[in-house]
PDB file of C-alpha atoms in Angstrom:
ATOM      1  CA  MET A  16      18.623  11.065  10.733  1.00 96.00           C
ATOM      2  CA  LYS A  17      16.530   8.009   9.946  1.00 97.00           C
ATOM      3  CA  ALA A  18      13.603   7.485   7.605  1.00 97.00           C
ATOM      4  CA  VAL A  19      11.007   4.754   8.076  1.00 97.00           C
ATOM      5  CA  ILE A  20       8.386   3.827   5.507  1.00 97.00           C
ATOM      6  CA  ALA A  21       5.460   1.636   6.590  1.00 97.00           C
ATOM      7  CA  TRP A  22       3.043   0.335   3.938  1.00 97.00           C
ATOM      8  CA  TRP A  23      -0.134  -1.704   4.201  1.00 97.00           C
ATOM      9  CA  ASP A  24      -1.837  -3.621   1.414  1.00 97.00           C
ATOM     10  CA  LEU A  25      -5.483  -3.111   2.407  1.00 96.00           C
ATOM     11  CA  GLU A  26      -6.803  -6.066   0.374  1.00 94.00           C
ATOM     12  CA  GLU A  27      -7.606  -8.094   3.494  1.00 95.00           C
ATOM     13  CA  SER A  28      -8.783  -5.203   5.668  1.00 96.00           C
ATOM     14  CA  ASP A  29     -12.218  -3.726   6.230  1.00 95.00           C
ATOM     15  CA  GLN A  30     -10.541  -0.302   6.220  1.00 96.00           C
ATOM     16  CA  THR A  31     -10.390   1.986   3.193  1.00 94.00           C
ATOM     17  CA  THR A  32      -8.552   5.214   2.475  1.00 94.00           C
ATOM     18  CA  GLU A  33     -11.770   7.068   3.379  1.00 93.00           C
ATOM     19  CA  THR A  34     -12.125   5.406   6.783  1.00 95.00           C
ATOM     20  CA  LEU A  35      -8.439   5.851   7.515  1.00 96.00           C
ATOM     21  CA  ARG A  36      -8.688   9.565   6.619  1.00 95.00           C
ATOM     22  CA  GLU A  37     -11.224   9.844   9.425  1.00 95.00           C
ATOM     23  CA  PHE A  38      -8.695   8.238  11.773  1.00 95.00           C
ATOM     24  CA  LEU A  39      -6.161  10.879  10.736  1.00 95.00           C
ATOM     25  CA  ARG A  40      -8.584  13.767  11.349  1.00 94.00           C
ATOM     26  CA  GLU A  41      -9.823  12.438  14.654  1.00 94.00           C
ATOM     27  CA  GLU A  42      -6.645  11.260  16.344  1.00 93.00           C
ATOM     28  CA  ALA A  43      -3.457  10.387  14.478  1.00 94.00           C
ATOM     29  CA  VAL A  44      -2.297  13.783  13.199  1.00 93.00           C
ATOM     30  CA  GLU A  45      -2.728  15.406  16.590  1.00 92.00           C
ATOM     31  CA  ARG A  46      -0.984  12.562  18.424  1.00 92.00           C
ATOM     32  CA  PHE A  47       2.058  12.531  16.148  1.00 94.00           C
ATOM     33  CA  SER A  48       2.385  16.356  16.097  1.00 92.00           C
ATOM     34  CA  ARG A  49       3.780  16.049  19.638  1.00 91.00           C
ATOM     35  CA  TRP A  50       5.881  12.891  19.210  1.00 94.00           C
ATOM     36  CA  PRO A  51       9.422  13.259  20.580  1.00 95.00           C
ATOM     37  CA  GLY A  52      12.194  13.063  17.970  1.00 96.00           C
ATOM     38  CA  LEU A  53       9.840  13.040  14.995  1.00 96.00           C
ATOM     39  CA  ARG A  54      10.872  15.655  12.440  1.00 95.00           C
ATOM     40  CA  MET A  55       8.055  14.896  10.025  1.00 94.00           C
ATOM     41  CA  LYS A  56       5.453  12.289   9.265  1.00 96.00           C
ATOM     42  CA  PHE A  57       3.238  12.125   6.272  1.00 94.00           C
ATOM     43  CA  TRP A  58       0.621   9.601   5.454  1.00 96.00           C
ATOM     44  CA  ILE A  59       0.343   8.254   1.914  1.00 97.00           C
ATOM     45  CA  SER A  60      -2.268   6.302   0.014  1.00 97.00           C
ATOM     46  CA  ASP A  61      -3.016   4.586  -3.249  1.00 95.00           C
ATOM     47  CA  ALA A  62      -6.794   4.498  -3.220  1.00 85.00           C
ATOM     48  CA  GLY A  63      -7.020   2.825  -6.628  1.00 90.00           C
ATOM     49  CA  GLY A  64      -4.505   0.174  -5.623  1.00 90.00           C
ATOM     50  CA  GLY A  65      -5.770  -0.322  -2.085  1.00 93.00           C
ATOM     51  CA  GLY A  66      -2.663   0.816  -0.222  1.00 96.00           C
ATOM     52  CA  TRP A  67      -2.023   2.974   2.823  1.00 97.00           C
ATOM     53  CA  GLY A  68       1.176   4.011   4.564  1.00 97.00           C
ATOM     54  CA  ALA A  69       3.322   6.534   6.278  1.00 97.00           C
ATOM     55  CA  VAL A  70       6.767   8.045   5.885  1.00 97.00           C
ATOM     56  CA  PHE A  71       8.545   9.084   9.095  1.00 97.00           C
ATOM     57  CA  LEU A  72      11.630  11.316   9.313  1.00 96.00           C
ATOM     58  CA  TRP A  73      13.352  10.886  12.688  1.00 97.00           C
ATOM     59  CA  GLU A  74      16.076  13.083  14.157  1.00 96.00           C
ATOM     60  CA  SER A  75      18.082  10.073  15.382  1.00 95.00           C
ATOM     61  CA  GLU A  76      18.314   6.293  15.482  1.00 94.00           C
ATOM     62  CA  ALA A  77      17.225   6.432  19.143  1.00 95.00           C
ATOM     63  CA  ALA A  78      14.063   8.337  18.230  1.00 96.00           C
ATOM     64  CA  ALA A  79      13.329   5.964  15.337  1.00 95.00           C
ATOM     65  CA  SER A  80      13.729   2.965  17.628  1.00 94.00           C
ATOM     66  CA  ARG A  81      11.104   3.998  20.202  1.00 92.00           C
ATOM     67  CA  PRO A  82       7.871   1.980  20.163  1.00 91.00           C
ATOM     68  CA  LEU A  83       5.021   3.609  18.283  1.00 88.00           C
ATOM     69  CA  PRO A  84       1.294   3.471  18.867  1.00 85.00           C
ATOM     70  CA  THR A  85      -0.307   0.494  17.145  1.00 91.00           C
ATOM     71  CA  ARG A  86      -3.661   2.099  16.547  1.00 93.00           C
ATOM     72  CA  ALA A  87      -3.386   2.015  12.694  1.00 95.00           C
ATOM     73  CA  ALA A  88      -2.474  -1.671  12.784  1.00 96.00           C
ATOM     74  CA  GLU A  89      -5.401  -2.314  15.157  1.00 96.00           C
ATOM     75  CA  LEU A  90      -7.834  -0.559  12.779  1.00 96.00           C
ATOM     76  CA  ILE A  91      -6.409  -2.236   9.670  1.00 97.00           C
ATOM     77  CA  GLY A  92      -6.279  -5.618  11.427  1.00 97.00           C
ATOM     78  CA  TYR A  93      -2.627  -6.502  10.913  1.00 97.00           C
ATOM     79  CA  PRO A  94       0.863  -4.932  11.003  1.00 96.00           C
ATOM     80  CA  PRO A  95       2.313  -3.159   7.956  1.00 97.00           C
ATOM     81  CA  THR A  96       2.854  -5.365   4.907  1.00 96.00           C
ATOM     82  CA  VAL A  97       6.294  -3.770   4.398  1.00 97.00           C
ATOM     83  CA  VAL A  98       8.530  -1.629   6.631  1.00 96.00           C
ATOM     84  CA  HIS A  99      11.737  -0.029   5.377  1.00 97.00           C
ATOM     85  CA  ARG A 100      14.234   1.526   7.840  1.00 96.00           C
ATOM     86  CA  LEU A 101      16.638   3.738   5.931  1.00 97.00           C
ATOM     87  CA  ASN A 102      19.525   6.120   6.496  1.00 96.00           C
ATOM     88  CA  VAL A 103      18.983   9.715   5.389  1.00 96.00           C
ATOM     89  CA  GLU A 104      21.926  10.751   3.236  1.00 96.00           C
ATOM     90  CA  ALA A 105      20.891  14.436   2.897  1.00 95.00           C
ATOM     91  CA  ALA A 106      17.892  16.655   3.446  1.00 92.00           C
ATOM     92  CA  THR A 107      16.784  20.069   2.322  1.00 91.00           C
ATOM     93  CA  GLU A 108      13.711  22.220   2.228  1.00 87.00           C
ATOM     94  CA  GLY A 109      12.758  24.129  -0.859  1.00 90.00           C
ATOM     95  CA  GLU A 110      11.250  27.583  -1.003  1.00 89.00           C
ATOM     96  CA  HIS A 111       7.671  27.439   0.117  1.00 85.00           C
ATOM     97  CA  THR A 112       4.842  29.677   1.284  1.00 86.00           C
ATOM     98  CA  VAL A 113       3.151  27.260   3.694  1.00 80.00           C
ATOM     99  CA  PRO A 114       4.991  27.463   7.044  1.00 75.00           C
ATOM    100  CA  ASP A 115       3.294  24.525   8.758  1.00 81.00           C
ATOM    101  CA  LEU A 116       2.211  21.295   7.016  1.00 82.00           C
ATOM    102  CA  THR A 117       0.043  20.090   9.926  1.00 82.00           C
ATOM    103  CA  GLY A 118      -3.562  19.745   8.846  1.00 80.00           C
ATOM    104  CA  LEU A 119      -2.899  19.690   5.111  1.00 82.00           C
ATOM    105  CA  GLY A 120      -3.749  16.842   2.736  1.00 88.00           C
ATOM    106  CA  LEU A 121      -6.747  14.922   1.463  1.00 88.00           C
ATOM    107  CA  ALA A 122      -7.858  13.925   4.964  1.00 88.00           C
ATOM    108  CA  PHE A 123      -8.549  17.589   5.700  1.00 86.00           C
ATOM    109  CA  ALA A 124      -9.872  18.633   2.267  1.00 84.00           C
ATOM    110  CA  ARG A 125     -13.582  19.197   2.476  1.00 65.00           C
TER     111      ARG A 125
END
């Protein structure tokens, strides 16, 4: 498995965490919920620090190497400030009561 972390410093963008949450609700979550080879993706933010990003967990190097949509970069106005491609040494899931994470998070809190 592979993990990829993409992070944007939004200092030079017109986008904010609020406008990017709308992007998640309207298109990104749905699109990535059907992405081949993607085990999990979660979007992360630091509203106070002006940061936005995503963490991807891929089932293989081949899946992690496929080109991704560039819609977030188009909205933000530039590619991620930092991208880390990492090996996954181990993974586990803890005990939980929520079977599906899709649709959870601040973007969907109303």
